[in-house]
mmCIF file of C-alpha atoms in Angstrom:
data_model
loop_
_atom_site.group_PDB
_atom_site.id
_atom_site.type_symbol
_atom_site.label_atom_id
_atom_site.label_comp_id
_atom_site.label_asym_id
_atom_site.label_seq_id
_atom_site.Cartn_x
_atom_site.Cartn_y
_atom_site.Cartn_z
ATOM 1 C CA MET A 1319 -0.036 0.106 0.068
ATOM 2 C CA ASN A 1320 1.422 3.498 -0.909
ATOM 3 C CA LEU A 1321 1.733 6.556 1.541
ATOM 4 C CA ARG A 1322 -1.422 8.070 -0.050
ATOM 5 C CA ALA A 1323 -3.610 5.246 0.188
ATOM 6 C CA ARG A 1324 -2.323 4.717 3.843
ATOM 7 C CA ILE A 1325 -3.059 8.142 5.048
ATOM 8 C CA VAL A 1326 -6.491 8.114 3.245
ATOM 9 C CA GLY A 1327 -7.463 5.051 4.982
ATOM 10 C CA ALA A 1328 -6.418 6.319 8.433
ATOM 11 C CA LEU A 1329 -8.199 9.764 7.742
ATOM 12 C CA ILE A 1330 -11.466 8.048 7.000
ATOM 13 C CA ALA A 1331 -11.036 5.658 10.306
ATOM 14 C CA ALA A 1332 -10.247 8.794 12.380
ATOM 15 C CA ALA A 1333 -13.036 10.796 10.824
ATOM 16 C CA THR A 1334 -15.805 7.987 11.771
ATOM 17 C CA LEU A 1335 -14.574 7.696 15.292
ATOM 18 C CA LEU A 1336 -14.730 11.671 15.666
ATOM 19 C CA VAL A 1337 -17.938 11.899 14.041
ATOM 20 C CA ALA A 1338 -19.472 9.360 16.395
ATOM 21 C CA GLY A 1339 -17.720 10.872 19.354
ATOM 22 C CA LEU A 1340 -15.875 7.997 20.478
ATOM 23 C CA ILE A 1341 -12.321 9.009 21.195
ATOM 24 C CA ALA A 1342 -11.773 8.943 24.910
ATOM 25 C CA ALA A 1343 -12.716 12.056 26.674
ATOM 26 C CA PRO A 1344 -10.159 13.932 28.397
ATOM 27 C CA PRO A 1345 -9.397 13.604 31.864
ATOM 28 C CA ALA A 1346 -11.931 15.157 34.546
ATOM 29 C CA ALA A 1347 -10.169 18.232 35.739
ATOM 30 C CA SER A 1348 -10.303 21.885 35.427
ATOM 31 C CA ALA A 1349 -7.029 21.984 33.605
ATOM 32 C CA GLN A 1350 -7.525 22.485 29.924
ATOM 33 C CA LEU A 1351 -5.388 21.574 26.897
ATOM 34 C CA THR A 1352 -4.495 25.058 25.368
ATOM 35 C CA GLU A 1353 -2.542 26.123 22.118
ATOM 36 C CA VAL A 1354 0.624 28.112 22.365
ATOM 37 C CA THR A 1355 1.782 30.166 19.620
ATOM 38 C CA GLY A 1356 5.251 32.367 18.864
ATOM 39 C CA PHE A 1357 7.158 29.629 21.275
ATOM 40 C CA GLY A 1358 10.313 30.011 19.319
ATOM 41 C CA THR A 1359 11.978 28.616 16.162
ATOM 42 C CA ASN A 1360 9.811 26.691 14.054
ATOM 43 C CA PRO A 1361 10.981 25.955 10.542
ATOM 44 C CA SER A 1362 8.247 23.804 9.562
ATOM 45 C CA ASN A 1363 5.489 25.708 11.324
ATOM 46 C CA LEU A 1364 4.383 22.943 13.876
ATOM 47 C CA ARG A 1365 1.511 23.716 16.040
ATOM 48 C CA MET A 1366 1.771 23.266 19.949
ATOM 49 C CA HIS A 1367 -0.880 22.187 22.530
ATOM 50 C CA LEU A 1368 0.125 22.065 26.067
ATOM 51 C CA TYR A 1369 -1.397 20.280 29.110
ATOM 52 C CA VAL A 1370 -0.572 21.882 32.562
ATOM 53 C CA PRO A 1371 -2.277 19.608 35.282
ATOM 54 C CA ASP A 1372 -4.003 21.516 38.320
ATOM 55 C CA GLY A 1373 -1.389 21.702 41.292
ATOM 56 C CA VAL A 1374 1.729 21.259 39.328
ATOM 57 C CA GLY A 1375 4.667 21.984 41.724
ATOM 58 C CA SER A 1376 8.021 23.716 41.185
ATOM 59 C CA ARG A 1377 10.449 22.448 38.461
ATOM 60 C CA PRO A 1378 7.714 19.784 37.213
ATOM 61 C CA PRO A 1379 8.768 16.933 34.940
ATOM 62 C CA LEU A 1380 8.121 17.478 31.222
ATOM 63 C CA LEU A 1381 6.731 14.995 28.432
ATOM 64 C CA VAL A 1382 6.719 15.686 24.825
ATOM 65 C CA ALA A 1383 3.916 13.307 23.546
ATOM 66 C CA VAL A 1384 4.081 12.884 19.572
ATOM 67 C CA HIS A 1385 1.122 11.909 17.274
ATOM 68 C CA TYR A 1386 0.933 9.214 14.566
ATOM 69 C CA CYS A 1387 0.295 9.999 10.930
ATOM 70 C CA THR A 1388 -2.956 11.708 10.016
ATOM 71 C CA GLY A 1389 -3.127 12.667 13.748
ATOM 72 C CA SER A 1390 -2.909 15.636 15.761
ATOM 73 C CA GLY A 1391 -1.810 16.977 19.314
ATOM 74 C CA PRO A 1392 -5.238 17.475 20.521
ATOM 75 C CA ALA A 1393 -6.155 13.814 19.056
ATOM 76 C CA PHE A 1394 -3.158 12.362 20.758
ATOM 77 C CA TYR A 1395 -4.197 14.021 23.885
ATOM 78 C CA SER A 1396 -7.814 12.754 23.914
ATOM 79 C CA GLY A 1397 -7.001 9.221 22.574
ATOM 80 C CA THR A 1398 -4.196 8.448 25.106
ATOM 81 C CA GLU A 1399 -3.750 8.095 28.696
ATOM 82 C CA PHE A 1400 -0.840 10.625 29.156
ATOM 83 C CA ALA A 1401 -2.763 13.336 30.187
ATOM 84 C CA SER A 1402 -4.838 11.652 33.013
ATOM 85 C CA LEU A 1403 -1.271 10.260 34.326
ATOM 86 C CA ALA A 1404 -0.014 13.699 34.287
ATOM 87 C CA ASP A 1405 -3.015 14.872 36.528
ATOM 88 C CA ARG A 1406 -1.882 11.996 38.748
ATOM 89 C CA TYR A 1407 1.778 12.406 38.782
ATOM 90 C CA LYS A 1408 1.796 16.335 37.985
ATOM 91 C CA PHE A 1409 3.892 16.396 35.061
ATOM 92 C CA ILE A 1410 3.507 18.735 32.000
ATOM 93 C CA VAL A 1411 2.751 17.410 28.554
ATOM 94 C CA ILE A 1412 3.602 18.988 25.230
ATOM 95 C CA TYR A 1413 1.608 17.569 22.268
ATOM 96 C CA PRO A 1414 3.136 18.851 18.740
ATOM 97 C CA SER A 1415 1.014 18.742 15.683
ATOM 98 C CA ALA A 1416 2.513 18.245 12.148
ATOM 99 C CA THR A 1417 1.137 20.565 9.456
ATOM 100 C CA ARG A 1418 2.635 18.879 6.339
ATOM 101 C CA SER A 1419 0.447 16.659 3.904
ATOM 102 C CA GLY A 1420 -0.669 13.524 5.724
ATOM 103 C CA SER A 1421 0.170 15.078 9.150
ATOM 104 C CA CYS A 1422 3.410 12.974 9.461
ATOM 105 C CA PHE A 1423 6.669 14.155 11.188
ATOM 106 C CA ASP A 1424 9.815 14.598 9.296
ATOM 107 C CA VAL A 1425 12.086 11.581 10.082
ATOM 108 C CA SER A 1426 13.719 11.254 6.877
ATOM 109 C CA SER A 1427 15.300 14.585 5.809
ATOM 110 C CA PRO A 1428 19.141 15.190 6.156
ATOM 111 C CA GLN A 1429 18.011 18.131 8.179
ATOM 112 C CA ALA A 1430 15.770 16.374 10.607
ATOM 113 C CA LEU A 1431 18.631 13.848 11.328
ATOM 114 C CA ARG A 1432 21.212 15.862 12.842
ATOM 115 C CA HIS A 1433 21.505 18.261 15.847
ATOM 116 C CA ASP A 1434 19.984 21.769 15.152
ATOM 117 C CA GLY A 1435 19.789 20.711 11.498
ATOM 118 C CA GLY A 1436 16.255 22.270 11.026
ATOM 119 C CA SER A 1437 12.964 20.834 10.224
ATOM 120 C CA ASP A 1438 10.657 19.259 12.944
ATOM 121 C CA PRO A 1439 13.143 18.555 15.550
ATOM 122 C CA VAL A 1440 13.922 22.087 15.904
ATOM 123 C CA GLY A 1441 10.567 23.114 16.301
ATOM 124 C CA ILE A 1442 9.882 20.546 19.063
ATOM 125 C CA ILE A 1443 12.863 21.662 20.853
ATOM 126 C CA SER A 1444 11.791 25.243 20.984
ATOM 127 C CA MET A 1445 8.678 23.925 22.684
ATOM 128 C CA VAL A 1446 10.443 22.380 25.207
ATOM 129 C CA ARG A 1447 12.536 25.332 25.702
ATOM 130 C CA TYR A 1448 9.314 27.340 25.870
ATOM 131 C CA VAL A 1449 7.873 25.160 28.833
ATOM 132 C CA GLN A 1450 11.343 25.354 30.630
ATOM 133 C CA GLN A 1451 11.337 29.058 30.775
ATOM 134 C CA ARG A 1452 7.845 29.637 31.168
ATOM 135 C CA TYR A 1453 7.072 27.076 33.608
ATOM 136 C CA GLY A 1454 10.510 26.180 35.169
ATOM 137 C CA SER A 1455 10.220 22.374 34.104
ATOM 138 C CA ASP A 1456 13.158 20.302 35.339
ATOM 139 C CA PRO A 1457 15.550 19.769 32.377
ATOM 140 C CA ASP A 1458 16.760 16.788 34.212
ATOM 141 C CA ARG A 1459 13.445 15.095 33.762
ATOM 142 C CA THR A 1460 12.559 15.704 30.108
ATOM 143 C CA PHE A 1461 11.184 12.893 28.287
ATOM 144 C CA VAL A 1462 9.623 11.900 24.797
ATOM 145 C CA THR A 1463 7.100 9.172 23.642
ATOM 146 C CA GLY A 1464 5.101 8.827 20.433
ATOM 147 C CA ALA A 1465 3.381 6.252 18.378
ATOM 148 C CA SER A 1466 3.979 5.140 14.326
ATOM 149 C CA SER A 1467 5.388 8.466 12.906
ATOM 150 C CA GLY A 1468 5.469 9.856 16.644
ATOM 151 C CA GLY A 1469 7.656 6.655 17.666
ATOM 152 C CA MET A 1470 9.827 7.309 14.790
ATOM 153 C CA MET A 1471 10.304 11.029 15.899
ATOM 154 C CA THR A 1472 11.125 9.676 19.520
ATOM 155 C CA ASN A 1473 14.072 7.699 17.907
ATOM 156 C CA VAL A 1474 14.848 10.828 16.082
ATOM 157 C CA LEU A 1475 14.994 13.191 19.086
ATOM 158 C CA LEU A 1476 16.893 10.937 21.264
ATOM 159 C CA GLY A 1477 19.578 10.691 18.633
ATOM 160 C CA ASP A 1478 19.778 14.713 17.786
ATOM 161 C CA TYR A 1479 19.228 15.773 21.361
ATOM 162 C CA PRO A 1480 20.849 13.469 23.731
ATOM 163 C CA ASP A 1481 21.460 16.730 26.131
ATOM 164 C CA VAL A 1482 17.864 17.291 26.015
ATOM 165 C CA PHE A 1483 16.020 14.197 26.918
ATOM 166 C CA LYS A 1484 16.618 11.784 29.673
ATOM 167 C CA ALA A 1485 14.514 8.841 28.218
ATOM 168 C CA GLY A 1486 12.198 8.107 25.622
ATOM 169 C CA ALA A 1487 9.550 5.413 24.640
ATOM 170 C CA ALA A 1488 8.707 4.464 21.273
ATOM 171 C CA TYR A 1489 5.512 2.817 20.189
ATOM 172 C CA MET A 1490 5.649 1.253 16.838
ATOM 173 C CA GLY A 1491 8.933 3.033 15.759
ATOM 174 C CA VAL A 1492 12.023 2.405 13.589
ATOM 175 C CA PRO A 1493 15.788 3.010 14.387
ATOM 176 C CA PHE A 1494 17.185 6.473 14.220
ATOM 177 C CA GLY A 1495 18.248 7.011 10.466
ATOM 178 C CA CYS A 1496 16.121 3.924 9.159
ATOM 179 C CA PHE A 1497 13.710 6.184 7.454
ATOM 180 C CA ALA A 1498 16.412 8.383 5.947
ATOM 181 C CA THR A 1499 15.839 9.636 2.344
ATOM 182 C CA THR A 1500 17.722 11.886 -0.169
ATOM 183 C CA ASP A 1501 15.145 12.470 -2.930
ATOM 184 C CA GLY A 1502 12.654 14.522 -0.829
ATOM 185 C CA SER A 1503 10.452 11.658 -0.105
ATOM 186 C CA SER A 1504 8.833 11.335 3.380
ATOM 187 C CA TRP A 1505 8.184 7.469 2.949
ATOM 188 C CA ASN A 1506 10.861 4.736 3.064
ATOM 189 C CA SER A 1507 9.160 1.556 1.986
ATOM 190 C CA ALA A 1508 12.199 -0.560 2.590
ATOM 191 C CA CYS A 1509 12.253 0.512 6.215
ATOM 192 C CA ALA A 1510 8.822 0.319 6.719
ATOM 193 C CA ASN A 1511 8.622 -3.183 5.384
ATOM 194 C CA GLY A 1512 11.612 -4.236 7.822
ATOM 195 C CA GLN A 1513 13.852 -4.889 5.174
ATOM 196 C CA ILE A 1514 16.911 -2.661 6.351
ATOM 197 C CA THR A 1515 19.113 -4.435 8.805
ATOM 198 C CA LYS A 1516 22.636 -3.274 10.099
ATOM 199 C CA THR A 1517 24.922 -4.464 12.807
ATOM 200 C CA PRO A 1518 24.538 -2.836 16.209
ATOM 201 C CA GLN A 1519 27.872 -0.781 15.660
ATOM 202 C CA GLN A 1520 26.366 0.585 12.319
ATOM 203 C CA TRP A 1521 23.087 1.789 13.746
ATOM 204 C CA GLY A 1522 24.864 3.070 16.909
ATOM 205 C CA ASP A 1523 27.220 5.157 14.508
ATOM 206 C CA LEU A 1524 24.108 6.878 12.815
ATOM 207 C CA VAL A 1525 23.029 8.076 16.159
ATOM 208 C CA ARG A 1526 26.659 9.050 17.435
ATOM 209 C CA ALA A 1527 26.905 10.928 13.945
ATOM 210 C CA ALA A 1528 23.835 13.249 14.500
ATOM 211 C CA TYR A 1529 25.660 15.303 17.099
ATOM 212 C CA PRO A 1530 29.370 14.970 16.491
ATOM 213 C CA GLY A 1531 31.399 15.862 19.363
ATOM 214 C CA TYR A 1532 28.726 14.846 21.850
ATOM 215 C CA SER A 1533 30.289 12.856 24.889
ATOM 216 C CA GLY A 1534 27.587 13.136 27.574
ATOM 217 C CA PRO A 1535 25.139 10.565 28.877
ATOM 218 C CA ARG A 1536 22.673 8.968 26.368
ATOM 219 C CA PRO A 1537 18.902 8.820 26.815
ATOM 220 C CA ARG A 1538 17.324 5.554 28.296
ATOM 221 C CA MET A 1539 14.989 3.959 25.659
ATOM 222 C CA GLN A 1540 12.061 2.099 25.745
ATOM 223 C CA VAL A 1541 10.639 0.457 22.773
ATOM 224 C CA TRP A 1542 7.283 -1.217 21.812
ATOM 225 C CA HIS A 1543 6.044 -3.320 18.933
ATOM 226 C CA GLY A 1544 3.449 -5.774 17.828
ATOM 227 C CA THR A 1545 4.381 -8.833 16.063
ATOM 228 C CA GLU A 1546 1.601 -8.445 13.419
ATOM 229 C CA ASP A 1547 2.280 -4.665 12.502
ATOM 230 C CA SER A 1548 1.798 -4.478 8.961
ATOM 231 C CA THR A 1549 2.614 -0.997 8.630
ATOM 232 C CA LEU A 1550 5.850 -0.601 10.209
ATOM 233 C CA ARG A 1551 6.758 -3.910 10.441
ATOM 234 C CA TYR A 1552 7.916 -6.044 13.437
ATOM 235 C CA PRO A 1553 11.933 -6.638 12.247
ATOM 236 C CA ASN A 1554 12.262 -2.552 13.420
ATOM 237 C CA PHE A 1555 11.684 -3.738 16.686
ATOM 238 C CA GLN A 1556 15.010 -5.819 16.811
ATOM 239 C CA GLU A 1557 16.814 -3.114 14.852
ATOM 240 C CA GLU A 1558 15.908 -0.330 17.635
ATOM 241 C CA ILE A 1559 17.217 -2.931 20.186
ATOM 242 C CA LYS A 1560 20.331 -3.169 18.259
ATOM 243 C CA GLN A 1561 20.726 0.544 18.016
ATOM 244 C CA TRP A 1562 20.180 1.488 21.610
ATOM 245 C CA THR A 1563 21.992 -1.270 23.327
ATOM 246 C CA ASN A 1564 24.849 -0.284 21.133
ATOM 247 C CA VAL A 1565 24.805 3.556 21.988
ATOM 248 C CA HIS A 1566 24.703 2.548 25.674
ATOM 249 C CA GLY A 1567 27.596 -0.077 25.177
ATOM 250 C CA LEU A 1568 25.587 -3.075 26.128
ATOM 251 C CA SER A 1569 25.525 -6.650 24.915
ATOM 252 C CA GLN A 1570 22.524 -7.855 22.898
ATOM 253 C CA THR A 1571 21.840 -10.671 25.575
ATOM 254 C CA PRO A 1572 19.039 -9.447 27.995
ATOM 255 C CA SER A 1573 19.703 -8.808 31.706
ATOM 256 C CA ARG A 1574 16.101 -9.844 32.397
ATOM 257 C CA THR A 1575 13.261 -11.721 30.547
ATOM 258 C CA ASP A 1576 9.883 -11.804 31.828
ATOM 259 C CA GLN A 1577 5.971 -11.691 31.011
ATOM 260 C CA PRO A 1578 4.251 -8.830 32.725
ATOM 261 C CA GLN A 1579 1.153 -9.795 31.016
ATOM 262 C CA ALA A 1580 -0.456 -12.275 28.618
ATOM 263 C CA ASN A 1581 1.313 -11.900 25.173
ATOM 264 C CA TRP A 1582 4.030 -9.638 26.454
ATOM 265 C CA THR A 1583 7.569 -10.423 26.501
ATOM 266 C CA ARG A 1584 9.656 -7.872 28.016
ATOM 267 C CA THR A 1585 13.575 -7.821 27.885
ATOM 268 C CA ARG A 1586 15.736 -5.317 29.781
ATOM 269 C CA TYR A 1587 19.458 -4.619 28.778
ATOM 270 C CA GLY A 1588 22.148 -3.121 31.128
ATOM 271 C CA GLY A 1589 19.832 -3.709 34.171
ATOM 272 C CA THR A 1590 17.012 -5.855 35.611
ATOM 273 C CA GLY A 1591 14.776 -2.941 37.285
ATOM 274 C CA THR A 1592 11.951 -0.647 36.146
ATOM 275 C CA THR A 1593 14.585 2.032 34.711
ATOM 276 C CA ALA A 1594 17.003 -0.128 32.906
ATOM 277 C CA PRO A 1595 18.960 1.655 30.423
ATOM 278 C CA VAL A 1596 16.940 -0.281 27.396
ATOM 279 C CA GLU A 1597 13.763 -2.020 27.839
ATOM 280 C CA ALA A 1598 11.951 -3.700 24.937
ATOM 281 C CA ILE A 1599 8.269 -4.929 24.870
ATOM 282 C CA SER A 1600 7.182 -7.523 22.166
ATOM 283 C CA LEU A 1601 3.398 -7.953 21.865
ATOM 284 C CA GLN A 1602 2.423 -11.179 20.300
ATOM 285 C CA GLY A 1603 -0.601 -11.061 17.687
ATOM 286 C CA VAL A 1604 -0.982 -7.167 18.072
ATOM 287 C CA GLY A 1605 -0.987 -4.980 14.968
ATOM 288 C CA HIS A 1606 -0.333 -1.261 14.186
ATOM 289 C CA ASN A 1607 -2.677 0.094 17.161
ATOM 290 C CA LEU A 1608 -0.563 1.048 20.239
ATOM 291 C CA PRO A 1609 -0.618 2.144 22.763
ATOM 292 C CA MET A 1610 -3.095 0.090 24.366
ATOM 293 C CA GLY A 1611 -4.904 0.500 27.862
ATOM 294 C CA GLY A 1612 -2.241 0.455 30.641
ATOM 295 C CA MET A 1613 0.827 0.809 28.464
ATOM 296 C CA ALA A 1614 1.287 4.462 29.047
ATOM 297 C CA ALA A 1615 1.578 3.816 32.718
ATOM 298 C CA ALA A 1616 4.193 1.102 31.794
ATOM 299 C CA THR A 1617 5.781 3.989 30.112
ATOM 300 C CA ILE A 1618 5.507 6.527 32.980
ATOM 301 C CA ALA A 1619 7.073 3.894 35.239
ATOM 302 C CA PHE A 1620 10.103 3.600 32.876
ATOM 303 C CA PHE A 1621 10.552 7.218 33.004
ATOM 304 C CA GLY A 1622 10.289 7.132 36.964
ATOM 305 C CA LEU A 1623 7.477 9.730 36.972
ATOM 306 C CA ASP A 1624 5.205 7.549 39.080
ATOM 307 C CA SER A 1625 7.220 7.970 42.262
ATOM 308 C CA GLY A 1626 5.659 9.874 45.038
ATOM 309 C CA GLY A 1627 2.291 9.048 43.773
ATOM 310 C CA PRO A 1628 -0.234 5.943 43.926
ATOM 311 C CA THR A 1629 0.912 2.971 41.894
ATOM 312 C CA PRO A 1630 -0.931 2.611 38.744
ATOM 313 C CA THR A 1631 -3.608 -0.013 38.796
ATOM 314 C CA PRO A 1632 -2.669 -2.519 36.074
ATOM 315 C CA THR A 1633 -5.280 -3.641 33.521
ATOM 316 C CA PRO A 1634 -6.448 -6.972 34.765
ATOM 317 C CA THR A 1635 -5.863 -9.902 32.475
ATOM 318 C CA PRO A 1636 -8.367 -12.657 32.436
ATOM 319 C CA GLU A 1637 -7.000 -16.340 32.188
ATOM 320 C CA PRO A 1638 -7.353 -17.900 28.809
ATOM 321 C CA GLY A 1639 -10.837 -18.773 28.048
ATOM 322 C CA ALA A 1640 -12.320 -16.546 31.026
ATOM 323 C CA CYS A 1641 -14.454 -14.756 28.611
ATOM 324 C CA ARG A 1642 -17.131 -15.405 26.334
ATOM 325 C CA VAL A 1643 -18.200 -13.173 23.178
ATOM 326 C CA THR A 1644 -21.347 -13.284 21.195
ATOM 327 C CA TYR A 1645 -21.190 -11.692 17.885
ATOM 328 C CA LYS A 1646 -24.537 -11.030 15.700
ATOM 329 C CA MET A 1647 -24.684 -9.597 12.232
ATOM 330 C CA ASN A 1648 -27.152 -8.038 10.039
ATOM 331 C CA SER A 1649 -25.865 -7.830 6.570
ATOM 332 C CA TRP A 1650 -27.180 -6.015 3.365
ATOM 333 C CA SER A 1651 -25.731 -5.572 -0.259
ATOM 334 C CA THR A 1652 -22.721 -3.331 0.760
ATOM 335 C CA GLY A 1653 -22.586 -3.098 4.530
ATOM 336 C CA PHE A 1654 -23.578 -4.514 7.947
ATOM 337 C CA THR A 1655 -24.176 -3.903 11.545
ATOM 338 C CA ALA A 1656 -22.729 -6.135 14.365
ATOM 339 C CA GLU A 1657 -23.787 -6.220 17.957
ATOM 340 C CA VAL A 1658 -20.889 -7.702 20.283
ATOM 341 C CA THR A 1659 -21.410 -8.905 23.765
ATOM 342 C CA ILE A 1660 -18.546 -9.687 26.058
ATOM 343 C CA ALA A 1661 -19.194 -11.788 29.103
ATOM 344 C CA ASN A 1662 -16.490 -11.699 31.922
ATOM 345 C CA THR A 1663 -16.728 -15.588 33.011
ATOM 346 C CA SER A 1664 -13.564 -15.034 35.291
ATOM 347 C CA SER A 1665 -13.654 -14.609 39.017
ATOM 348 C CA ALA A 1666 -11.910 -11.062 38.846
ATOM 349 C CA PRO A 1667 -13.686 -7.728 37.900
ATOM 350 C CA LEU A 1668 -12.388 -5.750 34.855
ATOM 351 C CA SER A 1669 -11.403 -2.074 35.463
ATOM 352 C CA SER A 1670 -11.161 -1.664 31.526
ATOM 353 C CA TRP A 1671 -11.242 -3.877 28.425
ATOM 354 C CA ALA A 1672 -9.849 -4.037 24.995
ATOM 355 C CA LEU A 1673 -11.209 -6.914 22.479
ATOM 356 C CA GLY A 1674 -9.088 -7.827 19.856
ATOM 357 C CA PHE A 1675 -10.523 -9.693 16.633
ATOM 358 C CA THR A 1676 -10.076 -10.130 13.108
ATOM 359 C CA LEU A 1677 -12.330 -8.747 10.442
ATOM 360 C CA PRO A 1678 -12.409 -10.783 7.385
ATOM 361 C CA ALA A 1679 -10.931 -9.121 4.226
ATOM 362 C CA GLY A 1680 -12.953 -6.527 2.544
ATOM 363 C CA GLN A 1681 -14.822 -5.336 5.760
ATOM 364 C CA THR A 1682 -14.322 -1.602 6.984
ATOM 365 C CA VAL A 1683 -15.715 -0.062 10.010
ATOM 366 C CA THR A 1684 -17.301 3.114 9.433
ATOM 367 C CA SER A 1685 -18.935 4.000 12.831
ATOM 368 C CA ALA A 1686 -19.168 2.631 16.269
ATOM 369 C CA TRP A 1687 -20.988 2.741 19.483
ATOM 370 C CA ASN A 1688 -20.241 2.109 23.235
ATOM 371 C CA ALA A 1689 -16.504 1.312 22.102
ATOM 372 C CA THR A 1690 -13.690 3.095 20.210
ATOM 373 C CA ILE A 1691 -12.516 0.764 17.338
ATOM 374 C CA ALA A 1692 -9.067 0.991 15.455
ATOM 375 C CA PRO A 1693 -7.745 0.479 12.702
ATOM 376 C CA SER A 1694 -10.891 0.256 10.550
ATOM 377 C CA GLY A 1695 -9.984 -3.079 9.007
ATOM 378 C CA GLY A 1696 -7.962 -6.338 9.528
ATOM 379 C CA GLN A 1697 -6.832 -6.846 13.096
ATOM 380 C CA VAL A 1698 -8.688 -4.416 15.098
ATOM 381 C CA THR A 1699 -9.076 -3.493 18.882
ATOM 382 C CA ALA A 1700 -12.409 -2.511 20.374
ATOM 383 C CA ARG A 1701 -11.777 -0.522 23.748
ATOM 384 C CA ASN A 1702 -14.114 0.691 26.473
ATOM 385 C CA VAL A 1703 -15.289 4.093 26.560
ATOM 386 C CA SER A 1704 -15.300 6.425 29.686
ATOM 387 C CA TYR A 1705 -18.655 4.793 31.372
ATOM 388 C CA ASN A 1706 -18.508 1.169 30.371
ATOM 389 C CA GLY A 1707 -15.083 0.016 31.447
ATOM 390 C CA THR A 1708 -15.897 -1.767 34.464
ATOM 391 C CA VAL A 1709 -17.375 -5.486 34.116
ATOM 392 C CA ALA A 1710 -18.027 -7.519 37.353
ATOM 393 C CA PRO A 1711 -17.327 -11.204 37.286
ATOM 394 C CA GLY A 1712 -20.340 -13.023 35.781
ATOM 395 C CA ALA A 1713 -21.506 -9.497 34.035
ATOM 396 C CA SER A 1714 -21.316 -8.627 30.536
ATOM 397 C CA VAL A 1715 -20.958 -5.420 28.353
ATOM 398 C CA SER A 1716 -22.065 -4.895 24.765
ATOM 399 C CA PHE A 1717 -21.188 -2.403 22.001
ATOM 400 C CA GLY A 1718 -21.859 -2.400 18.210
ATOM 401 C CA PHE A 1719 -20.349 -1.027 14.901
ATOM 402 C CA GLN A 1720 -21.498 -0.427 11.305
ATOM 403 C CA ALA A 1721 -19.095 -1.582 8.442
ATOM 404 C CA THR A 1722 -18.993 -1.827 4.644
ATOM 405 C CA HIS A 1723 -18.134 -4.972 2.911
ATOM 406 C CA THR A 1724 -17.026 -6.046 -0.527
ATOM 407 C CA GLY A 1725 -19.096 -9.413 -0.642
ATOM 408 C CA ASN A 1726 -17.480 -11.057 2.254
ATOM 409 C CA THR A 1727 -20.107 -11.009 5.089
ATOM 410 C CA SER A 1728 -18.572 -13.998 7.376
ATOM 411 C CA ALA A 1729 -18.379 -13.145 11.104
ATOM 412 C CA ALA A 1730 -14.978 -11.811 12.926
ATOM 413 C CA SER A 1731 -12.775 -14.201 14.575
ATOM 414 C CA ALA A 1732 -9.947 -14.809 16.955
ATOM 415 C CA PHE A 1733 -11.315 -12.774 20.065
ATOM 416 C CA SER A 1734 -8.977 -11.763 22.703
ATOM 417 C CA LEU A 1735 -9.990 -9.732 25.804
ATOM 418 C CA ASN A 1736 -6.807 -7.798 27.293
ATOM 419 C CA GLY A 1737 -4.445 -9.996 25.462
ATOM 420 C CA ALA A 1738 -6.189 -13.344 26.327
ATOM 421 C CA ALA A 1739 -8.097 -15.639 24.067
ATOM 422 C CA CYS A 1740 -11.616 -15.787 24.900
ATOM 423 C CA GLY A 1741 -13.675 -18.898 24.844
#
């Protein structure tokens, strides 16, 4: 699929969610997301939105949260958990917005891939400097995270500005320099398809060359990737591990491997604790739809921003088979509606839920109710909205959606609840 087709498909999916009013509501607080203009040097005319929680203290931590292609800062604010976590732990969040066609960030041009070279990274650093000056944020607790295009930008910012960021978390990203182009294109198919492999030394050299002469400490890195990612394919996950372990001078052999949740495999390098120099989480059977519920809290813990506050409640994961799904369809010539009921057959309550399932080829979600659904086709995930996340043992919850089809009216398959297969 070419870039235009990817963008159009994602725009349609995002638009239907917005029309249905299904993107998660902002945190319940008097603090508001506000747009900031005139924040400094901004060669690519990025927009800046800022979230400052109520009761933020002196020298607060700062997080930059970078959106996916076709997205925006406000969409990433509404659709992720970082703002609600900022309310809990009192850190400030910057949400940059790309303004070029497709709303992807520049992670490919020569200017973007060097310290103070120009393009989007320079504008984002101006946002950071603005908050440091205006709100007195702590330069020693400045972090960045992002998904897809934002995950790629996370890699770029850590390479370009190791003196600014203390750690980063890249969801569905690619290594620094992997997307590099010289023909003006913003899309690198070989990298996206996981066809670019290098030695750890070669990947590390790309990072070191971005800021010649820099000899200070390097940011810690957390990477997340689903094994079924068909947009930025899974081999990029291992290449990121190669790169950042080399940057930190670490072995490719993990110091610790565990499974914090079903279908998650977490490896840590250079340490075994929550704030190891490099941490990587592989998500079995997951596509290009991160972060999911609870993952942002794991990122905040990796950054060390959860200290001094309550421990985030992990998303309960039922045992395999401890859920039952009823799926009813009403089809017509070019479309159908589906009514889906999830029964919690385990002995533990759910405080939130994410139902993964596979739509047959040719079926595309156009709207939904009582859930958010992304992406619009293939392997999708339906997540609870603000009012129906809690499901007691023996209870059930329902949602529905409308979709188009191209002749295949088979039912969806392969249901999993919070990562565990349903009966």
